[in-house]
Coordinates of C-alpha atoms in Angstrom, one line a residue:
X1 CA -0.1 0.0 0.0
X2 CA 1.2 3.3 -1.0
X3 CA -0.5 6.5 0.6
X4 CA -0.4 9.8 -0.4
X5 CA -1.8 12.9 1.1
X6 CA -2.9 15.2 -1.7
X7 CA -2.5 19.2 -1.8
X8 CA -5.7 20.9 -1.3
X9 CA -8.2 21.2 -4.0
X10 CA -11.3 22.8 -4.7
X11 CA -14.6 20.8 -4.9
X12 CA -17.8 22.1 -6.0
X13 CA -20.9 21.5 -3.5
X14 CA -22.9 18.7 -4.3
X15 CA -20.0 17.0 -6.3
X16 CA -20.0 13.2 -6.6
X17 CA -17.7 10.4 -6.5
X18 CA -16.9 10.9 -10.3
X19 CA -16.4 14.5 -10.2
X20 CA -13.8 13.9 -7.2
X21 CA -11.7 11.3 -8.7
X22 CA -11.6 13.2 -12.0
X23 CA -10.3 16.6 -10.2
X24 CA -7.9 14.4 -8.0
X25 CA -6.8 12.2 -11.0
X26 CA -5.8 15.7 -13.1
X27 CA -4.4 17.4 -9.8
X28 CA -2.4 13.8 -9.3
X29 CA -1.6 13.3 -12.9
X30 CA -2.7 9.9 -12.8
X31 CA -5.1 7.3 -14.4
X32 CA -8.4 6.6 -12.6
X33 CA -7.3 3.0 -12.5
X34 CA -4.1 3.9 -10.3
X35 CA -6.2 5.1 -7.7
X36 CA -6.9 1.9 -5.5
X37 CA -8.6 4.0 -3.0
X38 CA -9.5 7.8 -1.9
X39 CA -10.5 9.2 1.7
X40 CA -11.4 12.6 2.8
X41 CA -9.1 13.9 4.7
X42 CA -9.6 17.6 5.4
X43 CA -12.9 19.7 4.1
X44 CA -13.2 23.6 4.7
X45 CA -15.6 25.6 2.9
X46 CA -14.2 29.1 0.7
X47 CA -16.8 31.4 1.1
X48 CA -14.6 34.3 0.1
X49 CA -16.5 34.3 -3.4
X50 CA -20.3 34.8 -2.5
X51 CA -20.9 33.6 -5.9
X52 CA -18.8 30.6 -6.2
X53 CA -18.9 28.8 -2.5
X54 CA -17.2 25.9 -2.5
X55 CA -15.2 23.2 -0.3
X56 CA -11.1 23.0 -0.2
X57 CA -10.1 19.3 0.0
X58 CA -7.4 17.1 0.7
X59 CA -7.3 13.5 0.5
X60 CA -5.5 10.4 1.2
X61 CA -5.2 8.3 -1.8
X62 CA -3.5 4.7 -2.0
X63 CA -1.9 5.2 -5.4
X64 CA -0.1 2.4 -7.7
X65 CA 2.5 5.2 -9.2
X66 CA 4.3 8.4 -7.4
X67 CA 1.8 11.3 -8.1
X68 CA 2.7 15.1 -8.4
X69 CA 1.0 17.6 -5.8
X70 CA 1.2 14.5 -3.1
X71 CA 3.4 13.7 -0.3
X72 CA 3.8 9.9 1.1
X73 CA 1.4 10.0 4.3
X74 CA 1.7 7.9 7.4
X75 CA -1.2 7.7 9.7
X76 CA -0.6 9.2 12.9
X77 CA 0.1 6.2 16.3
X78 CA -3.1 5.7 18.1
X79 CA -1.9 6.6 21.7
X80 CA -4.5 3.7 23.1
X81 CA -3.1 1.0 20.8
X82 CA 0.4 1.7 22.1
X83 CA -1.0 1.5 25.8
X84 CA 1.4 -0.8 27.9
X85 CA 0.1 -3.8 29.8
X86 CA 1.2 -3.3 33.4
X87 CA 1.4 -6.2 35.4
X88 CA 2.3 -4.3 38.9
X89 CA -0.6 -3.8 40.7
X90 CA -0.9 0.2 41.1
X91 CA -3.8 2.6 41.5
X92 CA -5.1 5.8 40.5
X93 CA -7.9 8.3 41.7
X94 CA -9.2 10.4 38.8
X95 CA -10.9 13.5 40.0
X96 CA -13.0 14.7 37.6
X97 CA -14.9 13.3 34.5
X98 CA -14.5 15.8 31.9
X99 CA -12.5 14.9 28.8
X100 CA -8.9 14.9 30.7
X101 CA -10.5 12.9 33.4
X102 CA -12.0 10.4 30.9
X103 CA -9.2 10.0 28.8
X104 CA -6.8 9.7 31.3
X105 CA -9.0 7.3 32.9
X106 CA -9.3 5.3 30.0
X107 CA -5.7 5.0 29.1
X108 CA -4.9 4.0 32.6
X109 CA -7.5 1.3 32.6
X110 CA -6.4 0.0 29.5
X111 CA -2.9 -0.4 31.1
X112 CA -4.3 -2.5 33.9
X113 CA -4.4 0.0 36.8
X114 CA -7.3 0.2 39.4
X115 CA -8.7 3.1 38.3
X116 CA -11.2 5.3 40.5
X117 CA -13.0 8.3 38.9
X118 CA -14.7 10.7 41.2
X119 CA -17.1 13.0 39.8
X120 CA -19.3 15.8 42.1
X121 CA -22.2 15.9 39.6
X122 CA -24.6 12.9 38.2
X123 CA -24.3 10.6 35.5
X124 CA -25.2 12.0 31.9
X125 CA -28.7 10.9 32.0
X126 CA -29.9 12.4 35.7
X127 CA -27.8 15.3 34.8
X128 CA -29.5 16.1 31.2
X129 CA -32.7 15.8 33.2
X130 CA -31.6 18.3 36.2
X131 CA -30.3 20.6 33.6
X132 CA -33.4 20.8 31.8
X133 CA -35.4 21.1 34.8
X134 CA -33.4 24.4 35.7
X135 CA -33.8 26.2 32.3
X136 CA -37.4 25.1 32.6
X137 CA -37.7 27.3 35.6
X138 CA -36.9 24.9 38.4
X139 CA -34.2 24.6 41.3
X140 CA -30.8 24.8 40.3
X141 CA -28.4 22.1 41.9
X142 CA -25.1 23.5 42.6
X143 CA -23.6 20.2 41.9
X144 CA -25.2 19.1 38.8
X145 CA -25.8 21.8 35.9
X146 CA -23.9 22.7 33.0
X147 CA -20.7 22.8 34.3
X148 CA -20.6 19.7 36.5
X149 CA -21.5 16.0 35.8
X150 CA -20.4 13.1 32.9
X151 CA -18.6 14.9 30.3
X152 CA -17.7 18.0 32.0
X153 CA -18.6 21.8 31.0
X154 CA -18.1 20.7 27.2
X155 CA -21.1 18.2 27.3
X156 CA -23.6 21.0 27.4
X157 CA -21.8 23.5 24.6
X158 CA -21.9 22.6 20.5
X159 CA -19.6 19.9 21.1
X160 CA -17.0 21.7 19.5
X161 CA -13.6 19.8 18.5
X162 CA -11.7 22.9 17.1
X163 CA -8.4 22.3 17.8
X164 CA -4.5 22.7 16.7
X165 CA -3.9 19.1 18.0
X166 CA -6.1 17.4 15.2
X167 CA -3.6 16.1 12.9
X168 CA -0.8 14.8 15.9
X169 CA -0.9 11.5 17.2
X170 CA -2.4 12.9 20.8
X171 CA -5.5 14.7 18.5
X172 CA -6.1 11.8 16.2
X173 CA -6.2 9.5 19.1
X174 CA -9.0 11.8 20.6
X175 CA -10.8 12.4 17.2
X176 CA -11.2 8.7 16.6
X177 CA -12.2 7.5 20.1
X178 CA -15.2 10.1 19.9
X179 CA -16.0 8.6 16.3
X180 CA -15.9 4.8 18.0
X181 CA -18.3 6.0 20.5
X182 CA -20.9 7.6 18.6
X183 CA -19.7 11.2 17.1
X184 CA -20.5 11.4 13.7
X185 CA -18.1 10.6 11.3
X186 CA -17.0 14.4 9.6
X187 CA -15.3 15.3 12.9
X188 CA -12.5 13.1 11.2
X189 CA -12.3 15.3 8.4
X190 CA -14.1 18.7 9.0
X191 CA -11.8 21.8 9.4
X192 CA -14.7 23.0 12.2
X193 CA -15.6 20.0 13.7
X194 CA -18.6 19.5 16.1
X195 CA -20.7 16.8 17.9
X196 CA -23.4 18.5 18.7
X197 CA -24.8 19.0 22.8
X198 CA -27.9 15.9 21.8
X199 CA -24.9 13.4 20.4
X200 CA -22.3 14.3 22.9
X201 CA -24.5 13.0 25.5
X202 CA -24.2 9.5 24.1
X203 CA -20.6 9.7 23.3
X204 CA -19.8 10.6 27.0
X205 CA -21.9 7.7 28.4
X206 CA -19.9 5.5 25.6
X207 CA -16.5 6.7 27.1
X208 CA -18.0 6.2 30.3
X209 CA -19.1 2.1 29.9
X210 CA -15.6 1.9 28.1
X211 CA -13.8 2.8 31.3
X212 CA -16.5 0.6 33.6
X213 CA -15.6 -2.6 31.1
X214 CA -11.7 -2.0 31.4
X215 CA -12.1 -2.6 35.4
X216 CA -12.6 1.1 36.3
X217 CA -15.1 2.6 38.8
X218 CA -16.8 5.9 38.6
X219 CA -18.4 7.1 41.4
X220 CA -20.8 10.2 40.6
X221 CA -22.7 12.3 43.3
X222 CA -19.2 12.3 45.1
X223 CA -17.0 15.7 45.6
X224 CA -13.6 15.3 46.3
X225 CA -12.8 17.9 49.3
X226 CA -9.9 17.4 50.6
X227 CA -6.5 15.8 49.2
X228 CA -4.7 13.6 51.7
X229 CA -1.1 14.2 51.8
X230 CA 1.7 11.8 53.6
X231 CA 5.3 12.8 53.6
X232 CA 4.5 15.3 50.8
X233 CA 3.0 13.0 48.7
X234 CA -1.0 13.0 47.6
X235 CA -2.3 9.5 48.8
X236 CA -5.7 9.7 48.5
X237 CA -8.6 12.1 48.6
X238 CA -11.3 12.8 50.8
X239 CA -14.9 12.2 49.3
X240 CA -18.5 13.8 50.4
X241 CA -21.6 12.3 49.4
X242 CA -25.2 13.1 50.8
X243 CA -24.6 10.4 53.2
X244 CA -21.3 9.8 54.3
X245 CA -17.7 11.1 54.1
X246 CA -14.8 8.7 53.6
X247 CA -11.3 8.3 51.9
X248 CA -10.3 6.8 48.6
X249 CA -6.6 5.7 48.7
X250 CA -4.6 5.4 45.4
X251 CA -0.6 5.6 44.5
X252 CA -1.5 8.3 41.9
X253 CA -4.0 11.0 41.6
X254 CA -5.2 12.9 38.7
X255 CA -7.0 16.2 39.2
X256 CA -9.0 16.8 36.0
X257 CA -11.4 19.5 38.0
X258 CA -13.0 21.7 35.5
X259 CA -12.4 25.7 35.2
X260 CA -15.7 26.5 37.8
X261 CA -14.4 24.2 40.8
X262 CA -13.5 27.2 42.5
X263 CA -13.7 25.1 46.1
X264 CA -11.1 22.8 44.7
X265 CA -8.9 25.0 44.2
X266 CA -9.3 26.9 47.7
X267 CA -8.5 23.5 48.8
X268 CA -5.4 22.9 46.8
X269 CA -4.1 26.4 48.1
X270 CA -4.8 25.6 51.4
X271 CA -2.7 22.4 51.1
X272 CA 0.3 24.6 49.8
X273 CA 0.0 23.5 45.9
X274 CA 1.9 25.6 44.1
X275 CA -0.6 27.8 41.7
X276 CA -0.6 30.8 39.7
X277 CA -2.9 33.6 38.2
X278 CA -3.9 32.6 34.7
X279 CA -5.2 35.2 32.5
X280 CA -8.8 34.7 31.0
X281 CA -11.7 36.7 29.5
X282 CA -15.2 38.3 30.1
X283 CA -17.7 39.7 28.2
X284 CA -21.1 39.3 27.0
X285 CA -23.0 36.5 24.8
X286 CA -24.0 37.8 21.5
X287 CA -27.0 36.5 19.2
X288 CA -28.1 37.4 15.9
X289 CA -30.8 35.5 13.8
X290 CA -29.2 32.5 11.7
X291 CA -30.5 33.6 8.4
X292 CA -28.7 36.8 9.1
X293 CA -25.3 34.9 9.8
X294 CA -25.7 32.6 7.0
X295 CA -26.6 35.0 4.6
X296 CA -23.5 37.6 5.8
X297 CA -21.0 34.4 5.6
X298 CA -22.1 32.4 2.3
X299 CA -24.4 35.3 0.3
X300 CA -28.0 35.0 -0.6
X301 CA -27.1 32.4 -3.3
X302 CA -25.7 29.8 -1.2
X303 CA -27.0 30.9 2.3
X304 CA -29.7 28.0 2.6
X305 CA -27.4 25.3 0.7
X306 CA -28.1 21.8 2.5
X307 CA -24.3 20.9 1.7
X308 CA -23.0 23.8 4.2
X309 CA -25.0 24.0 7.3
X310 CA -25.2 26.8 9.5
X311 CA -22.7 29.6 9.3
X312 CA -20.0 30.0 11.8
X313 CA -17.9 32.9 12.3
X314 CA -14.1 34.3 14.2
X315 CA -13.6 37.4 14.6
X316 CA -11.0 39.2 16.5
X317 CA -9.6 42.3 16.9
X318 CA -7.0 44.3 18.7
X319 CA -8.3 47.7 20.8
X320 CA -6.9 50.9 21.2
X321 CA -5.9 50.4 24.7
X322 CA -3.9 47.0 23.5
X323 CA -6.4 44.5 24.9
X324 CA -7.8 41.8 22.8
X325 CA -11.6 41.4 22.3
X326 CA -12.7 38.2 20.2
X327 CA -15.6 35.8 19.5
X328 CA -15.4 32.6 21.4
X329 CA -17.3 29.5 21.2
X330 CA -19.4 30.4 18.5
X331 CA -22.7 28.0 18.2
X332 CA -24.5 28.5 15.1
X333 CA -27.9 27.4 15.0
X334 CA -27.8 27.4 18.8
X335 CA -29.0 29.0 22.0
X336 CA -27.5 31.1 24.8
X337 CA -28.2 28.9 28.3
X338 CA -27.9 29.1 31.9
X339 CA -24.3 28.0 33.0
X340 CA -24.1 29.0 36.8
X341 CA -22.4 26.7 38.9
X342 CA -23.2 28.5 42.4
X343 CA -26.4 29.7 43.6
X344 CA -27.9 33.1 43.0
X345 CA -25.3 33.8 40.0
X346 CA -26.0 34.4 36.5
X347 CA -23.3 33.0 33.7
X348 CA -24.1 32.5 29.8
X349 CA -23.0 30.2 27.6
X350 CA -23.6 29.1 24.0
X351 CA -25.2 25.6 23.2
X352 CA -25.8 23.7 19.9
X353 CA -27.5 20.6 18.8
X354 CA -25.9 18.5 15.7
X355 CA -28.5 20.0 13.5
X356 CA -27.8 23.5 14.4
X357 CA -31.1 24.7 13.2
X358 CA -32.3 26.8 16.1
X359 CA -33.6 30.0 15.3
X360 CA -30.6 32.0 16.4
X361 CA -26.7 31.9 16.5
X362 CA -24.6 33.1 19.2
X363 CA -21.2 33.3 20.4
X364 CA -19.0 34.8 22.8
X365 CA -17.4 38.2 22.7
X366 CA -15.1 38.8 25.4
X367 CA -12.1 40.9 26.6
X368 CA -8.6 39.8 27.9
X369 CA -8.0 40.2 31.5
X370 CA -4.4 39.7 32.9
X371 CA -3.4 40.0 36.6
X372 CA -2.7 43.8 36.3
X373 CA -6.7 44.2 34.9
X374 CA -7.7 42.2 38.0
X375 CA -5.7 44.5 40.5
X376 CA -6.9 47.5 38.8
X377 CA -10.6 46.4 38.9
X378 CA -9.9 46.1 42.6
X379 CA -9.9 42.5 43.2
X380 CA -6.1 42.5 44.6
X381 CA -3.0 40.8 43.3
X382 CA -2.9 37.3 44.5
X383 CA -3.5 33.9 42.8
X384 CA -7.4 34.0 43.4
X385 CA -7.7 37.8 42.2
X386 CA -9.2 36.7 38.9
X387 CA -11.8 33.7 40.3
X388 CA -13.1 36.8 43.0
X389 CA -13.7 39.1 39.7
X390 CA -15.5 36.1 37.9
X391 CA -17.8 35.5 41.3
X392 CA -18.4 39.5 41.9
X393 CA -19.2 40.0 38.2
X394 CA -21.6 37.1 38.3
X395 CA -23.5 37.9 41.7
X396 CA -23.9 41.3 40.3
X397 CA -25.6 40.1 37.1
X398 CA -27.9 38.0 39.0
X399 CA -29.0 41.4 41.0
X400 CA -29.3 43.5 37.5
X401 CA -31.8 40.5 36.3
X402 CA -33.7 40.7 39.6
X403 CA -33.4 37.4 41.0
X404 CA -34.8 34.4 39.5
X405 CA -31.7 33.9 37.1
X406 CA -33.2 36.0 34.9
X407 CA -30.6 37.7 32.8
X408 CA -29.6 41.3 32.2
X409 CA -29.9 42.0 27.9
X410 CA -29.4 44.6 25.8
X411 CA -29.4 45.5 21.8
X412 CA -26.1 45.7 20.3
X413 CA -27.0 49.3 19.3
X414 CA -28.1 50.1 22.5
X415 CA -25.0 49.0 24.0
X416 CA -22.9 50.8 22.1
X417 CA -25.2 54.2 22.3
X418 CA -24.9 53.2 26.1
X419 CA -28.6 53.2 27.0
X420 CA -30.7 50.6 28.1
X421 CA -32.9 48.9 25.3
X422 CA -36.6 48.9 25.8
X423 CA -37.4 45.9 23.4
X424 CA -35.3 43.6 21.5
X425 CA -34.4 43.5 17.7
X426 CA -33.9 39.4 18.0
X427 CA -35.7 37.2 20.4
X428 CA -33.2 36.2 23.5
X429 CA -32.9 32.4 23.3
X430 CA -31.6 32.5 27.2
X431 CA -33.9 30.1 28.7
X432 CA -34.7 31.3 32.1
X433 CA -35.7 34.7 30.6
X434 CA -34.3 38.2 30.3
X435 CA -35.1 41.8 31.1
X436 CA -33.6 45.2 29.7
X437 CA -30.4 46.6 31.1
X438 CA -27.7 48.7 30.1
X439 CA -25.0 46.2 30.4
X440 CA -22.3 49.0 30.0
X441 CA -23.1 49.7 33.8
X442 CA -22.6 46.1 34.9
X443 CA -18.9 45.6 33.2
X444 CA -15.8 47.3 34.2
X445 CA -15.3 50.5 32.3
X446 CA -12.8 49.4 30.3
X447 CA -14.4 45.9 29.2
X448 CA -17.4 48.2 28.3
X449 CA -15.5 50.4 25.9
X450 CA -13.4 47.8 24.8
X451 CA -16.5 45.7 23.5
X452 CA -18.2 48.8 22.1
X453 CA -15.2 49.5 20.0
X454 CA -14.7 45.7 19.0
X455 CA -18.3 45.5 17.9
X456 CA -17.8 48.8 15.6
X457 CA -14.8 47.2 14.1
X458 CA -16.7 43.5 14.0
X459 CA -19.4 45.2 11.9
X460 CA -16.6 46.0 9.2
X461 CA -16.0 42.4 8.8
X462 CA -19.6 41.2 9.1
X463 CA -21.6 44.1 7.6
X464 CA -24.8 44.5 10.0
X465 CA -23.2 42.6 13.0
X466 CA -23.4 46.0 15.1
X467 CA -26.5 47.1 14.0
X468 CA -28.7 44.0 15.1
X469 CA -28.6 41.4 17.5
X470 CA -28.7 41.2 21.5
X471 CA -26.3 41.0 24.0
X472 CA -26.6 38.8 27.2
X473 CA -24.8 38.9 30.6
X474 CA -22.3 37.8 31.3
X475 CA -19.7 35.3 30.2
X476 CA -17.1 34.5 32.5
X477 CA -16.0 31.3 32.0
X478 CA -14.2 31.3 28.8
X479 CA -10.7 29.5 30.8
X480 CA -9.8 28.9 34.5
X481 CA -8.5 31.8 36.5
X482 CA -5.7 29.7 37.8
X483 CA -3.0 27.6 36.7
X484 CA -1.6 24.5 39.1
X485 CA 1.9 24.5 38.1
X486 CA 3.5 21.3 37.4
X487 CA 7.1 20.3 36.6
X488 CA 8.3 18.0 33.5
X489 CA 7.1 14.8 35.0
X490 CA 3.7 15.8 35.4
X491 CA 3.2 16.6 38.6
X492 CA 2.3 19.5 41.1
X493 CA 4.2 20.5 44.2
X494 CA 2.5 17.7 46.0
X495 CA 3.9 14.7 44.4
X496 CA 1.9 12.0 43.3
X497 CA -0.5 14.7 42.1
X498 CA -1.0 15.0 38.3
X499 CA -2.9 18.4 37.6
X500 CA -4.6 17.7 33.9
X501 CA -6.9 19.8 31.1
X502 CA -8.5 23.0 31.0
X503 CA -9.4 23.3 35.0
X504 CA -5.6 23.2 35.8
X505 CA -4.7 25.6 33.2
X506 CA -3.2 23.2 30.7
X507 CA -5.6 23.1 27.9
X508 CA -8.5 25.1 26.0
X509 CA -11.4 23.2 24.9
X510 CA -12.7 19.6 24.4
X511 CA -9.6 18.1 22.2
X512 CA -6.8 19.6 23.7
X513 CA -8.4 18.5 27.5
X514 CA -8.4 14.9 26.4
X515 CA -4.7 15.2 24.8
X516 CA -3.7 16.7 28.1
X517 CA -5.2 13.8 29.9
X518 CA -3.7 11.7 27.9
X519 CA -0.3 13.1 28.4
X520 CA -0.6 12.8 32.3
X521 CA -1.6 9.4 31.9
X522 CA 1.2 8.4 29.6
X523 CA 3.5 9.7 32.1
X524 CA 2.1 8.0 35.2
X525 CA 2.0 4.8 33.1
X526 CA 5.8 5.0 32.6
X527 CA 6.5 6.0 36.0
X528 CA 4.9 2.8 37.3
X529 CA 6.6 0.6 34.4
X530 CA 10.0 2.3 36.0
X531 CA 9.0 0.5 39.2
X532 CA 8.1 -2.9 37.9

C-alpha cells in the first residue's frame, strides 16, 4: 500500500464521487485506475466569493504510481493502541469526569491500573434531567448543572472539537475515540468539527462504559473535598456524598477538575499546591438570527444550501488600549444557556445540537483580562484575584436581572450607544428569561468600552453585525482563572498529584483537554513501569 496526502483542491458543492476522482486525477496526473482508494482527509468551506462558495479538500489516496502534488502519508499512531500492559498492581484516582479525566482514566484502565473516577456531579441521564429542569424554571443544583457532571462543561456546549492538535497522534487518537463512541464521522475531516450537545451525551456515556468494561469505577454525586497528603505526597482523597464522608486511597491522583471548581482550587491552595494567576477573558454572549449570519457568511445564493449547514464566524480585534477582544465558542443555530455553578449568580454560555437549526446563532464576545487588570478592577494581586472578579461579576449580574436567574440583556445598538433597551431586535434565547438593562453599567468601564469599540470593528468585517442582535450577560467561564503548576513529569508541587486539562490551566476546549489527560496518563504509566 502506497499512501499519499494530496495538496488541497477546490470541490464544488454536491460533487459526486466521479467529479472528485476526475479532479484528483488531474491534480495528481494519474489515470483513474491507478487510484486504489480515496479517503477525505480535510474539508473546509471557501466562502470568500459569495457567487462561488465551494469546499477545499485534501485526500489520502492509495496510488499504484508516485503522484505529483502529493506527499507520502503515514497515519498518526493511536496512543491507545500503544498503551502498555502493566503487571504491577497500581491504583489511580481521577478527580473529574470531563474530557481530561475520562481520557486519562480510559488510558490507565487499558494499561491495567485500578482506576477510580470521582465526579461531583451526576451521570449523564440524571444530569440532562437536572439541567433541563433548571432551564425550564426549576430549582438550581450546585453539584449537577451545566458545569458539573459526566462530560464536564463541554457536554452542554456545541461539542466543538476545534483544535490545533487534530492531525497529531494525540489529537487523532481523541478524534478516533470520539468517532468510535458515536460521534458523527465528519469530525474526522471537517476543518471545524462538532458533535452537538444532543449527540455528545451518548458519546460520553460510551466512554464511561468503556472505562467500566476495563475494570474502572466511576463514583457520581461524590465531591472531593480534600487531598490526603503523607510525606509530601498525595496518597488519596476525601470524598463527600449526601450520606457520608470517606477516604479513597491510591498510588496516583489525577486532578482533572473543570475551570469552575473554585472550592477545589481553594482547597489545593490550603494544602500548599503551587498555583498562579492565569489570564482569561470575560464579556457577553451576542445573538443574531441564524439567517442573518448565514447570509452574511455565504451570500444569498448559498445561504440555505443543504451541504453547508449553519454558518460560523471567528472575529478578533486589538483595541486601542492593547486589550484583545474576540469571539469565542460560536454556536451556529444554537441557544444561549444558563451556565452558573453557584446559587444566586448568572452566567451564560452557548449550546448547539448537531443539526444547528435553531432560530439564532450566538457567540461569546470577550475581552482579555490579565493580573494587572484584575488588580486595577479592585480584586487584589494574589492567585485568586481573577476568580474573585468572576464571582463578583456573576453575583452583580444576578442582581441586575432581578433574581430568579433572569439575565440582563441589551440590543447591540443600545450597548454601543450606552442606553437601556426597551424592546429587543432579536428574540433572546436564554431559557430563564431576560430583562432590559444597560450592560455598560454592569461591566468595568474598560471592558465595556473595549466591547463597544470591537463591535464597530466587527461590523466592518460582517456588515450589519453591530446594527442588529442582542447581548446577554455575563460570559465569565472562558477558561480557568488559575494554573496549578506542574513539573516536567506532570506532577504538582504535591508529588503524585497530576493536574490535567482545562481546569488546571493546561488546555482550552474538549480536544486539548482530552489530549492533556492522555499526556498525564502516559506519564503515570511510565512511572509505574519504572517500578516494575
